[in-house]
Short mmCIF file of C-alpha atoms in Angstrom, two decimals:
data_model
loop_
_atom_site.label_atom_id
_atom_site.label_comp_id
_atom_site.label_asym_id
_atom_site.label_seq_id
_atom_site.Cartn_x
_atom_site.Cartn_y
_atom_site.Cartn_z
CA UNK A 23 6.42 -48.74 59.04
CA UNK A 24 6.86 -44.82 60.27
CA UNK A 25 4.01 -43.07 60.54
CA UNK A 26 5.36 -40.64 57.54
CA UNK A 27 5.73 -43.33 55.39
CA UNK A 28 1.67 -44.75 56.03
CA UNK A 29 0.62 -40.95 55.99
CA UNK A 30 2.34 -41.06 52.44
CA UNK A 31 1.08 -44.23 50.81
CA UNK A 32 -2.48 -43.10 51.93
CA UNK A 33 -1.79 -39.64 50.27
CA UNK A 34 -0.96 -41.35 47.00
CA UNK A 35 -4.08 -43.93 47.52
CA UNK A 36 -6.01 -40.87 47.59
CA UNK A 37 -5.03 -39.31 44.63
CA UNK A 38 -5.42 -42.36 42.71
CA UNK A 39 -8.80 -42.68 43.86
CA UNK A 40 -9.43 -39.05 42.99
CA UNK A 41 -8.14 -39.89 39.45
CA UNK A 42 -9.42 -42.08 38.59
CA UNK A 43 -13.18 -40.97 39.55
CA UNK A 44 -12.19 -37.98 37.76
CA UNK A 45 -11.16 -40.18 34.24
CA UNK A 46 -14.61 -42.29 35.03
CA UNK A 47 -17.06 -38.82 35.53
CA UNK A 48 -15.02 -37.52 32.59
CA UNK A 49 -15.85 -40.54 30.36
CA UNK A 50 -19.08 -41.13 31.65
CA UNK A 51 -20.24 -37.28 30.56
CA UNK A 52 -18.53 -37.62 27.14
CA UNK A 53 -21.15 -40.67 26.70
CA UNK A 54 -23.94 -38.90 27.96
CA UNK A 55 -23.15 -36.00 25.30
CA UNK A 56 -22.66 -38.18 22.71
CA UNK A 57 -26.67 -39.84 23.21
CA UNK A 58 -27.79 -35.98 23.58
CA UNK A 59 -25.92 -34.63 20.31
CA UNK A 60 -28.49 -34.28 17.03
CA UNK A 61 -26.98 -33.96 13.67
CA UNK A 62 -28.71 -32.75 9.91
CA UNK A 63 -27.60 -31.62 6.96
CA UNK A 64 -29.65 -28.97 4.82
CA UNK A 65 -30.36 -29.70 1.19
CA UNK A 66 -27.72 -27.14 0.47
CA UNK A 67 -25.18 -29.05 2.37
CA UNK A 68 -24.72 -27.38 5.19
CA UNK A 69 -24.34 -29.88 8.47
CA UNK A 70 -25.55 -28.95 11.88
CA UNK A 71 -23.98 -30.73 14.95
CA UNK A 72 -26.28 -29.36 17.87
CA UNK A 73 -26.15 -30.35 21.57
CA UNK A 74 -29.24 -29.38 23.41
CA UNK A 75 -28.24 -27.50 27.08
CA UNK A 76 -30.45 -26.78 29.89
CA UNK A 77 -28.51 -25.54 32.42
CA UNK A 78 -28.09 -21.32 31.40
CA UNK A 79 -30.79 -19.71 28.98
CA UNK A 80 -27.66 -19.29 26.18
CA UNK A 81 -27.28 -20.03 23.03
CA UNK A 82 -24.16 -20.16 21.81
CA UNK A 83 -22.15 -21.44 18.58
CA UNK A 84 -19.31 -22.43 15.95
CA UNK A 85 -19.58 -21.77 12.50
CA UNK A 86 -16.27 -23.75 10.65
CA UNK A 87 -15.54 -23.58 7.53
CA UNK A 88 -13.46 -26.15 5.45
CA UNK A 89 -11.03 -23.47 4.03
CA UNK A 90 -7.82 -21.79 5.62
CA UNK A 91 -4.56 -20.76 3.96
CA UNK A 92 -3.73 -24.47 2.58
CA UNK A 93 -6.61 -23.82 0.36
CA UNK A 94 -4.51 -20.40 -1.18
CA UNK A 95 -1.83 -20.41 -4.17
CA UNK A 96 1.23 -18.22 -4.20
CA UNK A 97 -0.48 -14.93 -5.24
CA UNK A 98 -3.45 -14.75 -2.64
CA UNK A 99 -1.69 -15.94 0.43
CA UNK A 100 -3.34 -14.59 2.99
CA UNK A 101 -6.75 -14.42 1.66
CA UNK A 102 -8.32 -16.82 3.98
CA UNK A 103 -7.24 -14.31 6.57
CA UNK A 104 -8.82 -11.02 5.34
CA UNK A 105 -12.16 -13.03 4.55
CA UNK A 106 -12.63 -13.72 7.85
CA UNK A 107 -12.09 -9.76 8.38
CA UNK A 108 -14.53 -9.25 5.51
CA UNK A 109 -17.35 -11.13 7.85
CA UNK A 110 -17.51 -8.51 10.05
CA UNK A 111 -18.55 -5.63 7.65
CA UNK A 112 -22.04 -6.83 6.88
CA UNK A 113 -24.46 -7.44 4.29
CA UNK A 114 -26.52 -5.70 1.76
CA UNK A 115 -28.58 -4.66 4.84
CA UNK A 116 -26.61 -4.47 7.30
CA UNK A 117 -23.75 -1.91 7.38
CA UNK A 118 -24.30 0.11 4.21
CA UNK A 119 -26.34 3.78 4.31
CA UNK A 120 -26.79 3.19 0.81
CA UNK A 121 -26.06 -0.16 -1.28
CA UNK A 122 -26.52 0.90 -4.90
CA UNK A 123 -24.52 4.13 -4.41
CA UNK A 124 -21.72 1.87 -1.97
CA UNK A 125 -21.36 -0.57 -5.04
CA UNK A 126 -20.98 2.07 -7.49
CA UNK A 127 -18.10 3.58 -4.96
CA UNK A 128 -16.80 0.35 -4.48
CA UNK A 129 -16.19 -0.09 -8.49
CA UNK A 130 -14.51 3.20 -8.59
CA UNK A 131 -12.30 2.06 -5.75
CA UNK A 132 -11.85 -1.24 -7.24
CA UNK A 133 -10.36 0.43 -10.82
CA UNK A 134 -8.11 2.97 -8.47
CA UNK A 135 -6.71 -0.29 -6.87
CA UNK A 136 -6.19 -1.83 -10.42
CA UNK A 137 -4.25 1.74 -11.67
CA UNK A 138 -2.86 1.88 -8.65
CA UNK A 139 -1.58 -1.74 -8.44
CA UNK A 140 0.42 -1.05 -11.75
CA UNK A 141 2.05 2.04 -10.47
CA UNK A 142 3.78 -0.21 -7.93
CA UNK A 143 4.29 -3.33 -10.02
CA UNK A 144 5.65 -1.29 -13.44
CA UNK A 145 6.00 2.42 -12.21
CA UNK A 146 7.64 1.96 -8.85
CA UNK A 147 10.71 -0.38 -10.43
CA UNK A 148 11.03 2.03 -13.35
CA UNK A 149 11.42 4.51 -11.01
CA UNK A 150 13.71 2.85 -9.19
CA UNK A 151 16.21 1.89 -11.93
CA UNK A 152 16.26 5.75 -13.08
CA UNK A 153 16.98 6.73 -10.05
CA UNK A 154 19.96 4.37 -9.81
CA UNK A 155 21.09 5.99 -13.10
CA UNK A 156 20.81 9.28 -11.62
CA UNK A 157 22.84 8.53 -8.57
CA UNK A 158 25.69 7.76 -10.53
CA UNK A 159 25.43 10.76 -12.81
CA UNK A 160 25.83 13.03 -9.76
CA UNK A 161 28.03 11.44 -7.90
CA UNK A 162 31.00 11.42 -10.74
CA UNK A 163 30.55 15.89 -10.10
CA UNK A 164 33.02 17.43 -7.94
CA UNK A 165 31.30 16.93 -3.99
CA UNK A 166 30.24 20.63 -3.41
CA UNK A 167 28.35 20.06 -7.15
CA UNK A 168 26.51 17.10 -5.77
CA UNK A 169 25.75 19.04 -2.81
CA UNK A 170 24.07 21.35 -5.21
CA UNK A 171 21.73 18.61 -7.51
CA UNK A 172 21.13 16.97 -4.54
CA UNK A 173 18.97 20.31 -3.18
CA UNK A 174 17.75 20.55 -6.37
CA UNK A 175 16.09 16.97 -6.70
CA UNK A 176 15.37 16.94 -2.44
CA UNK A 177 13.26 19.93 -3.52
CA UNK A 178 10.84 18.17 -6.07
CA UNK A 179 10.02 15.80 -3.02
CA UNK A 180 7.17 18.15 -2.25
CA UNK A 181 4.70 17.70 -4.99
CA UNK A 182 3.50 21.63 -5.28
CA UNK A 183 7.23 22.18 -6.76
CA UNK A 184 8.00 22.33 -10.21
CA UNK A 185 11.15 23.32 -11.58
CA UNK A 186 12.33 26.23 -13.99
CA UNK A 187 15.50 26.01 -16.39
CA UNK A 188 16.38 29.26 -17.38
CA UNK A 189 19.90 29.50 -19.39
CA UNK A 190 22.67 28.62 -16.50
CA UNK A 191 19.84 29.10 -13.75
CA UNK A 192 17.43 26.30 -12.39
CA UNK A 193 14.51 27.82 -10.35
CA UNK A 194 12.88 25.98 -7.61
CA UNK A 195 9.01 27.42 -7.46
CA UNK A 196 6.66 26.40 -4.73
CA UNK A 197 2.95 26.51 -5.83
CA UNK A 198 0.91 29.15 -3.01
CA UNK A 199 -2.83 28.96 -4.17
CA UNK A 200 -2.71 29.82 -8.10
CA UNK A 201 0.17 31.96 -7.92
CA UNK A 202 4.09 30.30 -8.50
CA UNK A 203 6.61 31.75 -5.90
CA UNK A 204 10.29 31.24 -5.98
CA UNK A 205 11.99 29.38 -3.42
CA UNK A 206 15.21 29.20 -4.37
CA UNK A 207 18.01 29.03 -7.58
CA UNK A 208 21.10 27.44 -8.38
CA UNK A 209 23.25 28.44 -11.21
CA UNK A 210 24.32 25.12 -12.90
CA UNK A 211 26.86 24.21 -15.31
CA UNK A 212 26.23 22.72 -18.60
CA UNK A 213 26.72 19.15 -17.45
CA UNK A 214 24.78 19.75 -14.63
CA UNK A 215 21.82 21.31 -16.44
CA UNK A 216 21.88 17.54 -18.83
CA UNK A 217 21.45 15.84 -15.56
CA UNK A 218 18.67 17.96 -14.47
CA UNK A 219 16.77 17.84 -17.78
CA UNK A 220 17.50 14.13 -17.74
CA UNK A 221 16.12 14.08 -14.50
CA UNK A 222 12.57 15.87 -15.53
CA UNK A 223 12.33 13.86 -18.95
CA UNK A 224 13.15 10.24 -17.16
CA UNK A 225 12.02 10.68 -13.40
CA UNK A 226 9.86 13.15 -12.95
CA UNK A 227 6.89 12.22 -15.34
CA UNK A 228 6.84 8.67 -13.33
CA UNK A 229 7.34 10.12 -9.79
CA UNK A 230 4.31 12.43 -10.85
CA UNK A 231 2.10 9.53 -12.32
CA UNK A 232 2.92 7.54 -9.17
CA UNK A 233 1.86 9.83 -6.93
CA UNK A 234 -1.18 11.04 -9.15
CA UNK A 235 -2.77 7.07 -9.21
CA UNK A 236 -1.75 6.87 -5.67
CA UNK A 237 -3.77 9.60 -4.49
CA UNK A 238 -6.98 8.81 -6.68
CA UNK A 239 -6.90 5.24 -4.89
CA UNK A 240 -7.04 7.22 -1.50
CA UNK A 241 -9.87 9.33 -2.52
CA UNK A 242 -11.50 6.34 -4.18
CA UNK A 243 -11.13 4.67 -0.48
CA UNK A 244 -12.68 7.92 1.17
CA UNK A 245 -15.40 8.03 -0.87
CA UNK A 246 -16.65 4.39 -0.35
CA UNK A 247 -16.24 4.99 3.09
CA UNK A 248 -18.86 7.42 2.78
CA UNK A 249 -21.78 5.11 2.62
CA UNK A 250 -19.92 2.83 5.46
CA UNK A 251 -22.06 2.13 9.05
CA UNK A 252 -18.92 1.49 10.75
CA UNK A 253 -19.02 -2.04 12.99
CA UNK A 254 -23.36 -2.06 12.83
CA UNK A 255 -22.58 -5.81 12.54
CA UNK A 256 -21.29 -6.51 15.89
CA UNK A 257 -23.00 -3.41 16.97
CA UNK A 258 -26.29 -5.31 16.44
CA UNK A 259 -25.04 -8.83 18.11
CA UNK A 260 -23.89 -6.86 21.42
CA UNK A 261 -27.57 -4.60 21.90
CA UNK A 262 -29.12 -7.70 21.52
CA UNK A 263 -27.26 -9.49 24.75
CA UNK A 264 -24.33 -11.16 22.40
CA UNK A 265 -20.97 -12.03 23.81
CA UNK A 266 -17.49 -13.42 22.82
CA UNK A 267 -18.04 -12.52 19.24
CA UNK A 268 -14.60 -13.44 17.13
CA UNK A 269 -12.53 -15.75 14.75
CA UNK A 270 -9.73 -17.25 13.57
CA UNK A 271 -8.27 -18.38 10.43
CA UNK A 272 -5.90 -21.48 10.48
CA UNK A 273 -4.19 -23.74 7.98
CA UNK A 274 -7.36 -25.82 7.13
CA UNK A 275 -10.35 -24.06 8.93
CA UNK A 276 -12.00 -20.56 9.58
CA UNK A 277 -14.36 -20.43 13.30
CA UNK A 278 -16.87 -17.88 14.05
CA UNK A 279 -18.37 -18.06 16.86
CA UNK A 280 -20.18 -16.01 19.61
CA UNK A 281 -23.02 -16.46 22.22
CA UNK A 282 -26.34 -14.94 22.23
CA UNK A 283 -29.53 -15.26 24.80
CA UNK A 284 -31.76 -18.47 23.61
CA UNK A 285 -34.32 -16.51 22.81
CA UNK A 286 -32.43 -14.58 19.73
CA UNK A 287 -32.14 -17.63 17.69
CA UNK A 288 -34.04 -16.24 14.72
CA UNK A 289 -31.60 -13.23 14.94
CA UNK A 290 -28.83 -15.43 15.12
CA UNK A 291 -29.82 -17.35 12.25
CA UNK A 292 -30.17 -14.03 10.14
CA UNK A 293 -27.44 -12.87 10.76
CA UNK A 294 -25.07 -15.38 10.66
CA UNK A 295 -27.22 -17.34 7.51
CA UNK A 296 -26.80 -13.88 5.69
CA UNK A 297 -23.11 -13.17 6.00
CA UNK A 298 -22.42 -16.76 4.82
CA UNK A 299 -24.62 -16.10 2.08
CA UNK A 300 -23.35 -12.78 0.50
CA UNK A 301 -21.01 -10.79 2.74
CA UNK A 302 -20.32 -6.89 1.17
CA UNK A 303 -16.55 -7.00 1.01
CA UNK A 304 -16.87 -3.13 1.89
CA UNK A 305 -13.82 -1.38 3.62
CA UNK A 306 -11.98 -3.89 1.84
CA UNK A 307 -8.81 -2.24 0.77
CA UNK A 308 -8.93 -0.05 4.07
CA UNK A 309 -9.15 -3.12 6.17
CA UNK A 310 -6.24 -5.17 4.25
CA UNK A 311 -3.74 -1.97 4.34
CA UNK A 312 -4.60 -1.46 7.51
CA UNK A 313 -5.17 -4.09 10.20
CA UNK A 314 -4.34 -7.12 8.46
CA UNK A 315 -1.02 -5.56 6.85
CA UNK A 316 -0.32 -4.74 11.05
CA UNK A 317 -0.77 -7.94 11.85
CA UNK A 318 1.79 -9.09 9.48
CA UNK A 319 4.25 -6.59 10.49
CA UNK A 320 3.28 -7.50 14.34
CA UNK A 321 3.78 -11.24 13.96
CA UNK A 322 6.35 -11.68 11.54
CA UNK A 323 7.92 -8.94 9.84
CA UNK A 324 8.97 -7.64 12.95
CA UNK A 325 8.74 -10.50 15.35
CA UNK A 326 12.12 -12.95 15.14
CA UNK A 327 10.11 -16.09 15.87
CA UNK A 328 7.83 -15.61 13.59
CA UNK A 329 10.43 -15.23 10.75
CA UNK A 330 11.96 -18.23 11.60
CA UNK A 331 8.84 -20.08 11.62
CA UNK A 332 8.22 -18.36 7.83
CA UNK A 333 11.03 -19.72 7.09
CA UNK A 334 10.56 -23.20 8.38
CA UNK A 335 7.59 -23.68 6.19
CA UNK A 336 8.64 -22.34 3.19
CA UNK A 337 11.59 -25.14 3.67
CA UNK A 338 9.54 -27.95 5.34
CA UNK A 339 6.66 -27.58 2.84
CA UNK A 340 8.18 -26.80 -0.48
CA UNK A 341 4.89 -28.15 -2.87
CA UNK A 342 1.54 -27.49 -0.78
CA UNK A 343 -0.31 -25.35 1.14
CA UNK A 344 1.13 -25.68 4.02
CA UNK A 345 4.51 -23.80 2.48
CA UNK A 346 3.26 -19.96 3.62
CA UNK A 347 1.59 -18.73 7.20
CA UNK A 348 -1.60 -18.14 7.91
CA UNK A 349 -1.14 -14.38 7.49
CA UNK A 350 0.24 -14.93 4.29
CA UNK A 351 3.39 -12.70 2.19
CA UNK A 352 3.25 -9.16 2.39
CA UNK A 353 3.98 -8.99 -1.29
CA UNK A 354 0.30 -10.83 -2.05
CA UNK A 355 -1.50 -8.66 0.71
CA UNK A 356 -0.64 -5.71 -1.07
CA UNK A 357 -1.68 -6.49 -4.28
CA UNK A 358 -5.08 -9.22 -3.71
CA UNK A 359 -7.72 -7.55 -5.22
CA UNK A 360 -11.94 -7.27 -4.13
CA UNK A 361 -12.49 -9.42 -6.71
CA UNK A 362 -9.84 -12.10 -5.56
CA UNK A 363 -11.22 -12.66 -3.13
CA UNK A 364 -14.66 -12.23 -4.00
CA UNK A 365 -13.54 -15.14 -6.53
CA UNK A 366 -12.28 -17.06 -3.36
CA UNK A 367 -15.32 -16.79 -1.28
CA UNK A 368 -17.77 -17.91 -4.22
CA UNK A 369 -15.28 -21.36 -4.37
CA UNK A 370 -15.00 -21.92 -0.19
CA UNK A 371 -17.99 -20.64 1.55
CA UNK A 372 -20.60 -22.93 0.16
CA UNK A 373 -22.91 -25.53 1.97
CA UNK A 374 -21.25 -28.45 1.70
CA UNK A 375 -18.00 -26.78 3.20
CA UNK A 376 -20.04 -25.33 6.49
CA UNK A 377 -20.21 -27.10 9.69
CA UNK A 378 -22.55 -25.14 12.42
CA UNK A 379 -22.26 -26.49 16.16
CA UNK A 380 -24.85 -24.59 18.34
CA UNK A 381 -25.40 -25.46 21.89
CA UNK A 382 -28.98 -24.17 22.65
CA UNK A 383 -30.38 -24.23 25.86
CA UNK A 384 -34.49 -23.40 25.45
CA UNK A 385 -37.30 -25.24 23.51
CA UNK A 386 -36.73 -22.90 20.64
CA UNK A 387 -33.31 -25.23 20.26
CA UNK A 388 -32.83 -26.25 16.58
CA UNK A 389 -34.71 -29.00 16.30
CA UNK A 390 -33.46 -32.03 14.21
CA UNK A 391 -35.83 -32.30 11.22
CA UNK A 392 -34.23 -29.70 8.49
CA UNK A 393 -37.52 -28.63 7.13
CA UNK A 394 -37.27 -26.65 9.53
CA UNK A 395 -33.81 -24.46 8.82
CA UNK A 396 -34.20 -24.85 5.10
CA UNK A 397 -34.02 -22.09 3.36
CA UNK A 398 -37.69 -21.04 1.81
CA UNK A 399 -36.63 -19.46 -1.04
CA UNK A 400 -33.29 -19.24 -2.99
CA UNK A 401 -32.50 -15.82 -1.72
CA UNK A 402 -33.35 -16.53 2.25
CA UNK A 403 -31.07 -16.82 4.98
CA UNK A 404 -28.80 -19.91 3.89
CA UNK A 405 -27.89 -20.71 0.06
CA UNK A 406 -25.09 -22.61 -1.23
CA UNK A 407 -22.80 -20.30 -3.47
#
């Protein structure tokens, strides 16, 4: 035997060796976990799965719910998602200036939403349809005549102009503080002057109603956001030494997790007891529009794998859950309401659908008799919902 082929076979006895005392300290610390690992379940159903650590004064955890987007119906897809936003933006007293004049802003917002909502569901196809109508009035004109409607209509794209029919003359006027100045006017035919009045009995009323609901839901928005403390949440959880704060939202669970110092428990279990308990979906509408509706465009909208993969599962999973993404159809994110999901949280996030896994690693671990997390009092930091 070469020496090259005996410094070989003892390589490979090596790294069998190596293996398999690898496999062995592998199996032999999963067994040592498993005798060390405490388990309870509160009277309100949540379960605790706690392994007590010594080794770095941290305390760190999993909250997992037993809800993702399997648990949504074609009309809130996505819902699962934006919840898990909604954790972040606090609680009655945490992330609110004021919470009785936020709610009262917050019902304004919600009935902008709702008036708002219809403009795009009714208005925005009516709208639509007209304008169809209108196309094809203006294009059978001559092509210098279409030239001239066209300027005409382009110019009631800017909502301070309102037009003037005066015999054979429309007048474009452009509002300038109270006062009406004219921009511009077009001598029209009789024809033409049908399709413009046509234009401001059928179009314009909508166009203006549209834009009128559209605007109230942004000011509705900007005056909740008034009484916003913008990220105090996770503001809090970082002063007090907290680390790797996030989530994610699959097909069957939502995680939350982050890592605190041991001796922050108690904070820990306020705040993470009391956004389980009643999270203030405030922002709501401002956080769906923005960020999550991103996200969609970002990973599937404009992304080519991810519309394939959309596709996969609407063909793959044709009567369950599993049929949409995680992120759910842009259709639904536009138009899920507060109270949707407000609705969705009060049927998920309840005790017997939480799982916490802490790893503690000080004598102020959870201990395993429950008496000591239950809740005193139906209002303290844990409830079932």
């Amino acid at each position: 035997m070469s020496n090259r082929l005996q410094i070989l076979l003892a390589l490979v006895v090596l790294l069998a060796a190596s293996f398999g005392a690898q496999a062995q300290a592998q199996t032999q610390t999963y067994l040592d976990l498993e005798s060390q690992v405490q388990e309870f379940t509160l009277d309100n159903g949540v379960h605790f799965i706690v392994l007590e650590k010594h080794d770095v004064p941290v305390f760190s955890f999993r909250t997992i719910l037993n809800v993702g987007s399997a648990n949504e119906t074609r009309g809130i897809t996505g819902l699962s998602h934006i919840l898990e936003h909604m954790a972040f933006k606090g609680t009655d007293e945490i992330g609110g200036k004021d919470i009785r004049k936020e709610r009262k802003a917050m019902e304004k917002e919600d009935a902008a939403f709702a008036a708002f909502k219809e403009a795009r569901l009714v208005i925005a196809p009516k709208i639509e349809r007209a304008r169809i109508q209108l196309d094809r009035m203006v294009r059978a004109l001559p092509a210098e005549r279409q030239e001239v409607l066209d300027s005409v209509f382009s110019a009631t794209d800017d909502p301070d102009v309102e037009l003037q029919l005066d015999k054979g003359w429309v007048h474009v006027l452009h509002a300038v503080g109270t006062e009406q100045e004219k921009v511009e006017s077009f001598n029209l035919s009789a024809n033409e002057r049908k399709i413009v009045d046509w234009y401001r009995e059928k179009i314009q009323p909508l166009e203006q109603e549209f834009a009128a609901r559209e605007q109230a839901f942004e000011d509705a928005k900007d005056e909740a956001r008034q009484f916003v403390e913008s990220n105090e949440f996770g503001r809090i959880i970082e002063e007090n030494g907290g680390v790797g704060m996030n989530a994610s939202t699959g097909t069957d669970l939502t995680r939350y997790m982050y890592s605190f110092p041991s001796n922050r428990l108690e904070l820990w279990a306020y705040l993470e007891g009391s956004r389980m308990a009643g999270p203030v979906l405030r922002e709501y509408y401002t956080e769906k529009d923005g960020p999550v509706t991103e996200e969609r465009r970002m990973r599937t909208d404009n992304n080519p794998i991810g519309r394939l993969i959309e596709v996969f599962q609407n063909q793959m999973f044709m009567a369950n859950g599993y049929h949409h993404s995680t992120i759910g159809y842009m259709s639904d994110i536009e138009n899920v309401s507060r109270q949707d999901c407000a609705e969705y949280f009060k049927t998920h996030y309840h005790g017997g659908n939480l799982v916490v896994a802490p790893r503690s690693t000080s004598a102020t671990s959870p201990p395993a008799s429950p008496p000591r997390w239950r809740p005193s009092s139906p209002s303290s930091w844990w409830r079932s919902v």
